[in-house]
The first five atom37 places (N, CA, C, CB, O) and aatype in JSON, in Angstrom:
{
  "aatype": [20, 20, 20, 20, 20, 20, 20, 20, 20, 20, 20, 20, 20, 20, 20, 20, 20, 20, 20, 20, 20, 20, 20, 20, 20, 20, 20, 20, 20, 20, 20, 20, 20, 20, 20, 20, 20, 20, 20, 20, 20, 20, 20, 20, 20, 20, 20, 20, 20, 20, 20, 20, 20, 20, 20, 20, 20, 20, 20, 20, 20, 20, 20, 20, 20, 20, 20, 20, 20, 20, 20, 20, 20, 20, 20, 20, 20, 20, 20, 20, 20, 20, 20, 20, 20, 20, 20, 20, 20, 20, 20, 20, 20, 20, 20, 20, 20, 20, 20, 20, 20, 20, 20, 20, 20, 20, 20, 20, 20, 20, 20, 20, 20, 20, 20, 20, 20, 20, 20, 20, 20, 20, 20, 20, 20, 20, 20],
  "atom_mask": [
    [1, 1, 1, 1, 1],
    [1, 1, 1, 1, 1],
    [1, 1, 1, 1, 1],
    [1, 1, 1, 1, 1],
    [1, 1, 1, 1, 1],
    [1, 1, 1, 1, 1],
    [1, 1, 1, 1, 1],
    [1, 1, 1, 1, 1],
    [1, 1, 1, 1, 1],
    [1, 1, 1, 1, 1],
    [1, 1, 1, 1, 1],
    [1, 1, 1, 1, 1],
    [1, 1, 1, 1, 1],
    [1, 1, 1, 1, 1],
    [1, 1, 1, 1, 1],
    [1, 1, 1, 1, 1],
    [1, 1, 1, 1, 1],
    [1, 1, 1, 1, 1],
    [1, 1, 1, 1, 1],
    [1, 1, 1, 1, 1],
    [1, 1, 1, 1, 1],
    [1, 1, 1, 1, 1],
    [1, 1, 1, 1, 1],
    [1, 1, 1, 1, 1],
    [1, 1, 1, 1, 1],
    [1, 1, 1, 1, 1],
    [1, 1, 1, 1, 1],
    [1, 1, 1, 1, 1],
    [1, 1, 1, 1, 1],
    [1, 1, 1, 1, 1],
    [1, 1, 1, 1, 1],
    [1, 1, 1, 1, 1],
    [1, 1, 1, 1, 1],
    [1, 1, 1, 1, 1],
    [1, 1, 1, 1, 1],
    [1, 1, 1, 1, 1],
    [1, 1, 1, 1, 1],
    [1, 1, 1, 1, 1],
    [1, 1, 1, 1, 1],
    [1, 1, 1, 1, 1],
    [1, 1, 1, 1, 1],
    [1, 1, 1, 1, 1],
    [1, 1, 1, 1, 1],
    [1, 1, 1, 1, 1],
    [1, 1, 1, 1, 1],
    [1, 1, 1, 1, 1],
    [1, 1, 1, 1, 1],
    [1, 1, 1, 1, 1],
    [1, 1, 1, 1, 1],
    [1, 1, 1, 1, 1],
    [1, 1, 1, 1, 1],
    [1, 1, 1, 1, 1],
    [1, 1, 1, 1, 1],
    [1, 1, 1, 1, 1],
    [1, 1, 1, 1, 1],
    [1, 1, 1, 1, 1],
    [1, 1, 1, 1, 1],
    [1, 1, 1, 1, 1],
    [1, 1, 1, 1, 1],
    [1, 1, 1, 1, 1],
    [1, 1, 1, 1, 1],
    [1, 1, 1, 1, 1],
    [1, 1, 1, 1, 1],
    [1, 1, 1, 1, 1],
    [1, 1, 1, 1, 1],
    [1, 1, 1, 1, 1],
    [1, 1, 1, 1, 1],
    [1, 1, 1, 1, 1],
    [1, 1, 1, 1, 1],
    [1, 1, 1, 1, 1],
    [1, 1, 1, 1, 1],
    [1, 1, 1, 1, 1],
    [1, 1, 1, 1, 1],
    [1, 1, 1, 1, 1],
    [1, 1, 1, 1, 1],
    [1, 1, 1, 1, 1],
    [1, 1, 1, 1, 1],
    [1, 1, 1, 1, 1],
    [1, 1, 1, 1, 1],
    [1, 1, 1, 1, 1],
    [1, 1, 1, 1, 1],
    [1, 1, 1, 1, 1],
    [1, 1, 1, 1, 1],
    [1, 1, 1, 1, 1],
    [1, 1, 1, 1, 1],
    [1, 1, 1, 1, 1],
    [1, 1, 1, 1, 1],
    [1, 1, 1, 1, 1],
    [1, 1, 1, 1, 1],
    [1, 1, 1, 1, 1],
    [1, 1, 1, 1, 1],
    [1, 1, 1, 1, 1],
    [1, 1, 1, 1, 1],
    [1, 1, 1, 1, 1],
    [1, 1, 1, 1, 1],
    [1, 1, 1, 1, 1],
    [1, 1, 1, 1, 1],
    [1, 1, 1, 1, 1],
    [1, 1, 1, 1, 1],
    [1, 1, 1, 1, 1],
    [1, 1, 1, 1, 1],
    [1, 1, 1, 1, 1],
    [1, 1, 1, 1, 1],
    [1, 1, 1, 1, 1],
    [1, 1, 1, 1, 1],
    [1, 1, 1, 1, 1],
    [1, 1, 1, 1, 1],
    [1, 1, 1, 1, 1],
    [1, 1, 1, 1, 1],
    [1, 1, 1, 1, 1],
    [1, 1, 1, 1, 1],
    [1, 1, 1, 1, 1],
    [1, 1, 1, 1, 1],
    [1, 1, 1, 1, 1],
    [1, 1, 1, 1, 1],
    [1, 1, 1, 1, 1],
    [1, 1, 1, 1, 1],
    [1, 1, 1, 1, 1],
    [1, 1, 1, 1, 1],
    [1, 1, 1, 1, 1],
    [1, 1, 1, 1, 1],
    [1, 1, 1, 1, 1],
    [1, 1, 1, 1, 1],
    [1, 1, 1, 1, 1],
    [1, 1, 1, 1, 1],
    [1, 1, 1, 1, 1],
    [1, 1, 1, 1, 1]
  ],
  "atom_positions": [
    [[1.53, 3.96, -36.74], [2.35, 5.14, -36.85], [3.73, 4.7, -36.87], [2.11, 6.13, -35.75], [4.02, 3.58, -36.44]],
    [[4.74, 5.64, -37.41], [6.08, 5.4, -37.49], [6.64, 5.62, -36.13], [6.72, 6.23, -38.51], [5.91, 6.08, -35.25]],
    [[8.01, 5.28, -35.87], [8.54, 5.53, -34.5], [8.23, 6.95, -34.17], [10.08, 5.26, -34.38], [8.32, 7.86, -35.0]],
    [[7.86, 7.1, -32.89], [7.5, 8.41, -32.33], [8.8, 9.01, -31.62], [6.23, 8.26, -31.27], [9.44, 8.34, -30.8]],
    [[9.15, 10.24, -31.95], [10.17, 10.98, -31.29], [9.9, 11.12, -29.75], [10.3, 12.33, -31.95], [8.78, 11.03, -29.25]],
    [[11.07, 11.37, -29.06], [10.89, 11.64, -27.67], [10.09, 12.83, -27.41], [12.13, 11.77, -27.01], [10.16, 13.7, -28.28]],
    [[9.37, 13.04, -26.43], [8.42, 14.2, -26.12], [8.93, 14.71, -24.73], [6.77, 13.72, -26.06], [8.92, 13.96, -23.76]],
    [[9.33, 15.87, -24.67], [9.6, 16.65, -23.49], [8.52, 17.61, -23.16], [10.86, 17.36, -23.63], [8.17, 18.36, -24.08]],
    [[7.93, 17.73, -21.98], [6.87, 18.68, -21.79], [7.19, 19.23, -20.28], [5.33, 17.97, -21.98], [7.51, 18.56, -19.29]],
    [[7.03, 20.56, -20.41], [7.1, 21.35, -19.06], [6.1, 20.83, -18.13], [6.84, 22.89, -19.24], [4.98, 20.53, -18.52]],
    [[6.47, 20.7, -16.86], [5.59, 20.23, -15.81], [4.35, 21.2, -15.79], [6.37, 20.2, -14.39], [3.2, 20.76, -15.75]],
    [[4.64, 22.5, -15.83], [3.57, 23.52, -15.84], [2.59, 23.41, -16.93], [4.14, 24.83, -15.92], [1.4, 23.65, -16.72]],
    [[3.1, 23.02, -18.26], [2.15, 22.9, -19.34], [1.34, 21.53, -19.11], [2.93, 22.94, -20.78], [0.14, 21.45, -19.39]],
    [[2.05, 20.48, -18.58], [1.46, 19.28, -18.47], [0.19, 19.3, -17.45], [2.52, 18.32, -18.06], [-0.83, 18.63, -17.65]],
    [[0.37, 20.08, -16.43], [-0.78, 20.32, -15.45], [-1.89, 21.02, -16.0], [-0.36, 21.07, -14.28], [-3.03, 20.66, -15.72]],
    [[-1.64, 22.1, -16.83], [-2.79, 22.82, -17.42], [-3.41, 21.95, -18.55], [-2.34, 24.24, -17.96], [-4.62, 21.85, -18.72]],
    [[-2.49, 21.34, -19.31], [-3.08, 20.55, -20.34], [-3.96, 19.47, -19.85], [-2.07, 19.97, -21.16], [-5.03, 19.28, -20.42]],
    [[-3.62, 18.76, -18.83], [-4.39, 17.72, -18.3], [-5.75, 18.19, -17.9], [-3.7, 17.13, -17.17], [-6.75, 17.52, -18.13]],
    [[-5.77, 19.35, -17.32], [-6.99, 19.91, -16.75], [-7.9, 20.34, -18.05], [-6.63, 21.23, -15.72], [-9.13, 20.29, -18.0]],
    [[-7.23, 20.74, -19.16], [-7.94, 21.2, -20.38], [-8.58, 19.86, -20.96], [-6.88, 21.96, -21.49], [-9.79, 19.78, -21.17]],
    [[-7.76, 18.87, -21.2], [-8.26, 17.56, -21.69], [-9.49, 17.03, -20.86], [-7.1, 16.52, -21.63], [-10.42, 16.48, -21.45]],
    [[-9.5, 17.18, -19.62], [-10.51, 16.58, -18.71], [-11.82, 17.35, -19.08], [-10.1, 16.74, -17.06], [-12.9, 16.79, -18.89]],
    [[-11.76, 18.64, -19.63], [-12.97, 19.3, -19.89], [-13.42, 19.12, -21.4], [-12.79, 20.76, -19.52], [-14.47, 19.61, -21.83]],
    [[-12.62, 18.42, -22.1], [-13.14, 18.2, -23.47], [-14.12, 17.02, -23.55], [-11.96, 17.95, -24.45], [-13.97, 16.02, -22.84]],
    [[-15.06, 17.15, -24.38], [-15.91, 15.94, -24.49], [-15.72, 15.24, -25.89], [-17.43, 16.35, -24.28], [-15.77, 15.87, -26.94]],
    [[-15.5, 13.83, -25.81], [-15.33, 13.09, -27.02], [-14.65, 13.8, -28.13], [-16.58, 12.66, -27.47], [-15.23, 13.99, -29.19]],
    [[-13.34, 14.22, -27.89], [-12.6, 14.95, -28.91], [-11.33, 14.04, -29.17], [-12.22, 16.5, -28.42], [-10.49, 13.75, -28.33]],
    [[-11.34, 13.64, -30.54], [-10.24, 12.92, -31.06], [-8.83, 13.48, -30.88], [-10.46, 12.75, -32.41], [-7.87, 12.75, -30.69]],
    [[-8.75, 14.77, -30.94], [-7.61, 15.48, -30.86], [-7.15, 15.62, -29.46], [-7.8, 16.72, -31.46], [-5.94, 15.6, -29.23]],
    [[-8.03, 15.75, -28.47], [-7.8, 15.84, -27.12], [-7.31, 14.46, -26.74], [-9.04, 16.29, -26.35], [-6.36, 14.38, -25.96]],
    [[-7.87, 13.38, -27.23], [-7.45, 12.02, -26.92], [-5.98, 11.79, -27.34], [-8.37, 11.0, -27.63], [-5.15, 11.29, -26.58]],
    [[-5.72, 12.22, -28.63], [-4.33, 12.14, -29.19], [-3.51, 12.86, -28.2], [-4.17, 12.77, -30.65], [-2.56, 12.27, -27.7]],
    [[-3.79, 14.1, -27.86], [-2.94, 14.86, -27.0], [-2.68, 14.28, -25.72], [-3.44, 16.12, -26.8], [-1.55, 14.32, -25.25]],
    [[-3.82, 13.63, -24.98], [-3.56, 12.78, -23.94], [-2.6, 11.66, -24.01], [-4.64, 12.31, -23.61], [-1.8, 11.37, -23.12]],
    [[-2.76, 11.02, -25.15], [-1.65, 9.89, -25.47], [-0.22, 10.4, -25.45], [-1.87, 9.26, -26.93], [0.73, 9.77, -24.99]],
    [[-0.17, 11.62, -26.0], [1.18, 12.25, -26.18], [1.68, 12.58, -24.85], [1.17, 13.53, -27.08], [2.86, 12.34, -24.59]],
    [[0.9, 13.1, -23.99], [1.17, 13.52, -22.54], [1.55, 12.27, -21.81], [-0.12, 14.23, -21.82], [2.46, 12.29, -20.98]],
    [[0.89, 11.2, -22.11], [1.11, 9.94, -21.19], [2.57, 9.41, -21.48], [-0.05, 8.69, -21.53], [3.2, 8.77, -20.63]],
    [[3.05, 9.7, -22.68], [4.42, 9.15, -23.04], [5.55, 10.27, -22.82], [4.42, 8.64, -24.64], [6.74, 10.09, -23.09]],
    [[5.1, 11.27, -22.37], [6.14, 12.38, -22.26], [6.99, 12.35, -21.04], [5.47, 13.69, -22.28], [6.61, 11.83, -19.99]],
    [[8.21, 12.93, -21.2], [9.1, 13.04, -20.09], [8.88, 14.44, -19.55], [10.59, 12.76, -20.49], [8.87, 15.39, -20.33]],
    [[8.71, 14.6, -18.18], [8.24, 15.98, -17.65], [9.54, 16.69, -17.1], [7.04, 15.83, -16.41], [10.38, 16.05, -16.45]],
    [[9.67, 17.92, -17.36], [10.83, 18.8, -17.01], [10.29, 20.09, -16.57], [11.81, 19.02, -18.2], [9.39, 20.65, -17.18]],
    [[10.86, 20.57, -15.47], [10.35, 21.97, -15.02], [10.74, 22.87, -16.13], [10.99, 22.5, -13.59], [11.8, 22.74, -16.75]],
    [[9.79, 23.88, -16.4], [9.86, 24.8, -17.46], [11.23, 25.57, -17.58], [8.76, 25.75, -17.3], [11.72, 25.87, -18.67]],
    [[11.84, 25.88, -16.3], [13.01, 26.55, -16.14], [14.21, 25.68, -16.59], [13.11, 26.98, -14.74], [15.29, 26.22, -16.82]],
    [[14.05, 24.47, -16.72], [15.08, 23.46, -17.07], [14.9, 23.01, -18.6], [14.94, 22.17, -16.06], [15.7, 22.22, -19.12]],
    [[13.87, 23.53, -19.27], [13.55, 22.94, -20.62], [14.58, 23.41, -21.63], [12.1, 23.36, -21.11], [14.91, 24.59, -21.68]],
    [[15.07, 22.54, -22.37], [16.03, 23.03, -23.51], [15.41, 23.97, -24.33], [16.53, 21.92, -24.42], [14.2, 23.87, -24.53]],
    [[16.19, 25.03, -24.91], [15.33, 26.14, -25.7], [14.99, 25.63, -27.09], [16.15, 27.58, -25.88], [14.28, 26.36, -27.78]],
    [[15.42, 24.42, -27.61], [15.11, 23.97, -28.79], [13.94, 22.88, -28.8], [16.33, 23.51, -29.35], [13.73, 22.08, -29.72]],
    [[13.19, 23.0, -27.54], [12.05, 21.97, -27.56], [10.81, 22.94, -27.44], [12.14, 20.77, -26.24], [10.82, 24.0, -26.81]],
    [[9.67, 22.4, -28.19], [8.48, 23.07, -28.27], [7.58, 22.98, -27.09], [7.83, 22.63, -29.36], [7.11, 21.89, -26.76]],
    [[7.28, 24.25, -26.33], [6.38, 24.21, -25.19], [5.24, 25.09, -25.7], [7.07, 24.73, -23.77], [5.15, 25.58, -26.82]],
    [[4.37, 25.21, -24.66], [3.2, 26.16, -24.81], [3.79, 27.53, -24.95], [2.18, 26.09, -23.54], [4.69, 27.91, -24.19]],
    [[3.26, 28.35, -25.98], [3.65, 29.69, -26.13], [5.03, 29.8, -26.81], [3.65, 30.37, -24.8], [5.64, 30.87, -26.83]],
    [[5.49, 28.72, -27.35], [6.62, 28.67, -28.25], [6.29, 29.13, -29.66], [7.15, 27.28, -28.29], [5.22, 28.76, -30.14]],
    [[7.08, 29.89, -30.34], [6.99, 30.15, -31.64], [7.8, 29.14, -32.43], [7.38, 31.5, -31.87], [9.02, 28.99, -32.31]],
    [[6.99, 28.45, -33.25], [7.55, 27.19, -33.96], [7.59, 27.36, -35.49], [6.65, 25.91, -33.62], [6.55, 27.59, -36.1]],
    [[8.7, 27.24, -36.08], [8.67, 27.13, -37.62], [8.92, 25.64, -37.81], [9.83, 28.09, -38.43], [9.8, 25.0, -37.24]],
    [[7.96, 25.14, -38.76], [8.0, 23.72, -39.06], [7.59, 23.55, -40.61], [7.0, 22.9, -38.05], [6.98, 24.44, -41.2]],
    [[7.95, 22.44, -41.17], [7.7, 22.09, -42.49], [6.67, 20.95, -42.54], [8.98, 21.74, -43.16], [6.77, 19.93, -41.85]],
    [[5.68, 21.19, -43.41], [4.78, 19.99, -43.82], [5.66, 19.22, -44.8], [3.3, 20.45, -44.54], [5.98, 19.71, -45.88]],
    [[6.04, 18.07, -44.43], [7.03, 17.24, -45.29], [6.3, 16.72, -46.47], [7.7, 16.01, -44.49], [7.02, 16.28, -47.37]],
    [[4.99, 16.67, -46.65], [4.27, 16.3, -47.76], [4.12, 17.37, -48.72], [3.05, 15.81, -47.4], [4.26, 17.11, -49.91]],
    [[3.86, 18.49, -48.36], [3.71, 19.63, -49.25], [4.86, 20.54, -49.49], [2.7, 20.41, -48.78], [4.89, 21.35, -50.42]],
    [[6.01, 20.35, -48.42], [7.07, 21.18, -48.51], [6.84, 22.61, -48.0], [7.47, 21.19, -49.84], [7.79, 23.39, -47.91]],
    [[5.61, 22.96, -47.66], [5.25, 24.2, -47.17], [5.76, 24.41, -45.67], [3.75, 24.34, -47.3], [5.59, 23.55, -44.82]],
    [[6.35, 25.57, -45.44], [6.81, 25.96, -44.12], [5.72, 26.88, -43.5], [8.23, 26.69, -44.19], [5.01, 27.58, -44.21]],
    [[5.61, 26.85, -42.14], [4.72, 27.73, -41.39], [5.46, 28.1, -40.18], [3.35, 27.08, -41.05], [6.28, 27.32, -39.7]],
    [[5.23, 29.18, -39.68], [5.66, 29.7, -38.35], [4.47, 30.12, -37.48], [6.6, 30.91, -38.53], [3.78, 31.08, -37.83]],
    [[4.19, 29.47, -36.41], [2.97, 29.68, -35.65], [3.44, 29.59, -34.17], [1.82, 28.59, -36.02], [4.42, 28.9, -33.91]],
    [[2.78, 30.26, -33.19], [2.83, 30.18, -31.87], [1.81, 29.28, -31.32], [2.75, 31.42, -31.35], [0.62, 29.42, -31.6]],
    [[2.31, 28.25, -30.44], [1.4, 27.2, -29.89], [0.73, 27.88, -28.64], [2.24, 25.79, -29.48], [1.36, 28.41, -27.72]],
    [[-0.58, 27.81, -28.73], [-1.32, 28.45, -27.61], [-2.5, 27.61, -27.17], [-1.83, 29.84, -28.01], [-2.99, 26.66, -27.79]],
    [[-2.9, 28.12, -25.93], [-4.26, 27.4, -25.45], [-5.41, 27.98, -26.32], [-4.61, 27.7, -23.76], [-5.4, 29.06, -26.9]],
    [[-6.46, 27.01, -26.3], [-7.6, 27.44, -27.22], [-8.17, 28.91, -26.9], [-8.8, 26.37, -27.07], [-8.58, 29.56, -27.86]],
    [[-8.2, 29.39, -25.78], [-8.77, 30.61, -25.5], [-7.84, 31.75, -25.87], [-9.14, 30.66, -24.1], [-8.27, 32.91, -25.85]],
    [[-6.61, 31.48, -26.21], [-5.68, 32.39, -26.7], [-5.45, 32.69, -28.16], [-4.61, 32.01, -26.24], [-4.57, 33.45, -28.57]],
    [[-6.36, 32.01, -28.95], [-6.22, 31.94, -30.39], [-6.67, 33.32, -30.91], [-7.08, 30.73, -31.01], [-6.01, 33.9, -31.77]],
    [[-7.69, 33.8, -30.45], [-8.21, 35.14, -30.86], [-8.53, 35.0, -32.35], [-7.13, 36.36, -30.57], [-9.25, 34.13, -32.83]],
    [[-7.89, 35.97, -33.04], [-8.16, 35.97, -34.58], [-7.52, 34.79, -35.25], [-7.59, 37.3, -35.29], [-7.84, 34.49, -36.4]],
    [[-6.6, 34.07, -34.57], [-5.98, 32.9, -35.04], [-4.8, 33.21, -36.0], [-7.0, 32.04, -35.7], [-4.19, 32.28, -36.53]],
    [[-4.48, 34.48, -36.23], [-3.27, 34.79, -37.12], [-2.03, 34.61, -36.33], [-3.3, 36.26, -37.7], [-1.78, 35.25, -35.31]],
    [[-1.25, 33.68, -36.85], [0.05, 33.4, -36.39], [-0.02, 32.56, -35.11], [0.8, 34.68, -36.16], [0.97, 32.42, -34.39]],
    [[-1.23, 32.0, -34.85], [-1.28, 31.26, -33.66], [-1.93, 29.78, -34.03], [-2.14, 32.09, -32.55], [-2.72, 29.71, -34.97]],
    [[-1.61, 28.69, -33.32], [-2.19, 27.51, -33.38], [-2.65, 26.99, -32.13], [-1.41, 26.68, -33.95], [-1.86, 27.01, -31.18]],
    [[-3.9, 26.49, -31.96], [-4.3, 25.92, -30.73], [-3.64, 24.63, -30.46], [-5.72, 25.75, -30.7], [-3.24, 23.92, -31.38]],
    [[-3.49, 24.28, -29.1], [-2.9, 22.98, -28.82], [-3.97, 21.94, -29.1], [-2.37, 22.88, -27.34], [-3.63, 20.76, -29.14]],
    [[-5.28, 22.3, -29.31], [-6.27, 21.37, -29.82], [-6.54, 21.22, -31.17], [-7.38, 21.62, -29.32], [-7.49, 20.53, -31.54]],
    [[-5.76, 21.84, -32.01], [-5.71, 21.67, -33.43], [-4.82, 20.47, -33.64], [-5.19, 22.96, -34.18], [-3.84, 20.31, -32.91]],
    [[-5.11, 19.65, -34.58], [-4.37, 18.54, -34.83], [-2.7, 18.73, -34.93], [-4.93, 18.0, -36.09], [-1.88, 18.02, -34.36]],
    [[-2.45, 19.77, -35.71], [-1.0, 20.01, -35.89], [-0.45, 20.61, -34.58], [-0.71, 20.96, -37.13], [0.73, 20.39, -34.3]],
    [[-1.18, 21.33, -33.82], [-0.86, 21.92, -32.44], [-0.48, 20.83, -31.57], [-2.05, 22.7, -31.8], [0.56, 20.9, -30.92]],
    [[-1.34, 19.74, -31.5], [-1.03, 18.76, -30.61], [0.15, 17.83, -30.95], [-2.17, 18.04, -30.43], [0.75, 17.2, -30.08]],
    [[0.48, 17.77, -32.33], [1.59, 17.15, -32.94], [2.92, 17.87, -32.55], [1.38, 17.13, -34.44], [3.96, 17.22, -32.38]],
    [[2.87, 19.19, -32.41], [4.1, 19.86, -32.21], [4.78, 19.87, -30.73], [3.85, 21.21, -32.64], [5.99, 19.91, -30.49]],
    [[3.74, 19.82, -29.8], [4.32, 19.82, -28.43], [5.26, 18.92, -28.01], [3.4, 19.7, -27.57], [5.05, 17.72, -28.2]],
    [[6.33, 19.31, -27.44], [7.29, 18.45, -26.95], [8.37, 18.06, -27.8], [6.72, 17.39, -26.53], [9.32, 17.45, -27.31]],
    [[8.33, 18.38, -29.19], [9.2, 17.93, -30.07], [10.33, 18.97, -30.02], [8.57, 17.72, -31.4], [10.16, 20.08, -29.53]],
    [[11.55, 18.54, -30.58], [12.69, 19.36, -30.7], [13.08, 19.74, -32.06], [13.75, 18.74, -30.09], [12.49, 19.16, -32.98]],
    [[14.01, 20.66, -32.34], [14.48, 21.12, -33.51], [15.11, 19.78, -34.2], [15.51, 22.35, -33.27], [15.97, 19.1, -33.63]],
    [[14.56, 19.47, -35.56], [15.13, 18.31, -36.2], [14.15, 17.17, -36.13], [16.47, 17.91, -35.57], [14.17, 16.29, -36.99]],
    [[13.26, 17.16, -35.09], [12.22, 16.04, -35.04], [11.36, 16.0, -36.12], [11.39, 16.1, -33.89], [11.11, 17.06, -36.7]],
    [[10.83, 14.87, -36.5], [9.65, 14.9, -37.48], [8.7, 13.87, -36.83], [10.07, 14.48, -39.12], [9.13, 12.98, -36.09]],
    [[7.3, 14.03, -37.14], [6.34, 13.27, -36.58], [5.2, 13.05, -37.63], [5.88, 13.91, -35.32], [4.83, 13.93, -38.41]],
    [[4.73, 11.9, -37.57], [3.48, 11.53, -38.42], [2.28, 11.79, -37.54], [3.47, 9.94, -38.93], [2.31, 11.35, -36.39]],
    [[1.25, 12.46, -37.97], [0.14, 12.68, -37.07], [-1.06, 12.38, -37.8], [0.08, 14.06, -36.51], [-1.21, 12.84, -38.93]],
    [[-2.05, 11.54, -37.18], [-3.26, 11.3, -37.96], [-4.24, 12.48, -37.87], [-3.93, 10.02, -37.49], [-4.28, 13.22, -36.89]],
    [[-5.06, 12.61, -38.98], [-6.1, 13.53, -38.93], [-7.35, 12.87, -39.52], [-5.71, 14.79, -39.64], [-7.36, 12.43, -40.67]],
    [[-8.34, 12.83, -38.77], [-9.59, 12.13, -39.11], [-10.11, 12.57, -40.52], [-10.68, 12.42, -38.01], [-10.31, 13.75, -40.8]],
    [[-10.31, 11.57, -41.33], [-10.99, 11.91, -42.73], [-10.03, 12.37, -43.77], [-12.06, 13.06, -42.59], [-10.39, 12.62, -44.92]],
    [[-8.69, 12.5, -43.32], [-7.62, 12.9, -44.21], [-6.5, 12.05, -44.09], [-7.21, 14.25, -43.99], [-6.47, 11.22, -43.18]],
    [[-5.47, 12.17, -44.99], [-4.12, 11.45, -44.84], [-3.45, 12.05, -43.62], [-3.14, 11.61, -46.16], [-3.7, 13.19, -43.2]],
    [[-2.53, 11.16, -43.03], [-1.65, 11.7, -41.98], [-0.85, 12.85, -42.48], [-0.73, 10.63, -41.46], [-0.49, 12.95, -43.66]],
    [[-0.56, 13.76, -41.49], [0.37, 14.88, -41.83], [1.7, 14.5, -41.24], [-0.12, 16.31, -41.26], [1.83, 13.85, -40.21]],
    [[2.63, 14.93, -41.95], [4.02, 14.73, -41.53], [4.81, 16.17, -41.27], [4.76, 13.86, -42.69], [5.07, 16.94, -42.2]],
    [[5.1, 16.39, -40.07], [5.75, 17.77, -39.65], [7.18, 17.45, -39.16], [4.88, 18.56, -38.41], [7.51, 16.45, -38.52]],
    [[8.01, 18.51, -39.6], [9.29, 18.47, -39.14], [9.63, 19.88, -38.5], [10.23, 18.07, -40.28], [9.41, 20.91, -39.12]],
    [[10.14, 19.87, -37.33], [10.58, 21.12, -36.69], [11.93, 21.64, -37.18], [10.64, 20.91, -35.22], [12.96, 20.99, -37.36]],
    [[11.72, 22.94, -37.35], [12.96, 23.63, -38.07], [13.61, 24.6, -36.98], [12.46, 24.56, -39.52], [14.82, 24.69, -36.82]],
    [[12.63, 25.34, -36.24], [13.12, 26.35, -35.38], [12.16, 26.45, -34.21], [13.28, 27.68, -36.11], [10.95, 26.29, -34.37]],
    [[12.76, 26.74, -32.96], [11.81, 26.98, -31.89], [12.35, 28.36, -31.21], [11.74, 25.67, -30.8], [13.54, 28.57, -30.94]],
    [[11.41, 29.15, -31.02], [11.56, 30.51, -30.15], [10.89, 30.51, -28.97], [11.07, 31.73, -30.84], [9.67, 30.49, -29.09]],
    [[11.33, 30.54, -27.81], [10.58, 30.65, -26.58], [10.16, 32.05, -26.37], [11.36, 30.16, -25.41], [11.0, 32.95, -26.46]],
    [[8.84, 32.29, -26.08], [8.31, 33.7, -25.78], [8.76, 34.0, -24.48], [6.74, 33.87, -25.86], [8.97, 33.11, -23.64]],
    [[8.94, 35.31, -24.24], [9.3, 35.73, -22.84], [10.68, 35.59, -22.61], [8.59, 34.96, -21.82], [11.15, 35.88, -21.51]]
  ]
}
């Protein structure tokens, strides 16, 4: 993979996500998320810069391969519901977004398909 951007993760998110990953069985996405968390710099949520993607952030990003922009809220799997406007942290693109900042790009592998290339355009923290 290309050079990976720095990843900042809220300590509170890290703790919940570590527990979530431990409950997954043989999940390539969970393994990828675990790899991202292992290289993350942990920061208390109250000190997290506003332009960094955390859980429950609304993220506008561009698929650099297609040029298509999307705006989704990054949520835990049980919060997806109808899925409209939300993306699970256990979806490949969801795992890729966590901890990135506005302007960051990342190349993320998807099994059986070409890698996706995502660029963060805007982050809005919920609440």
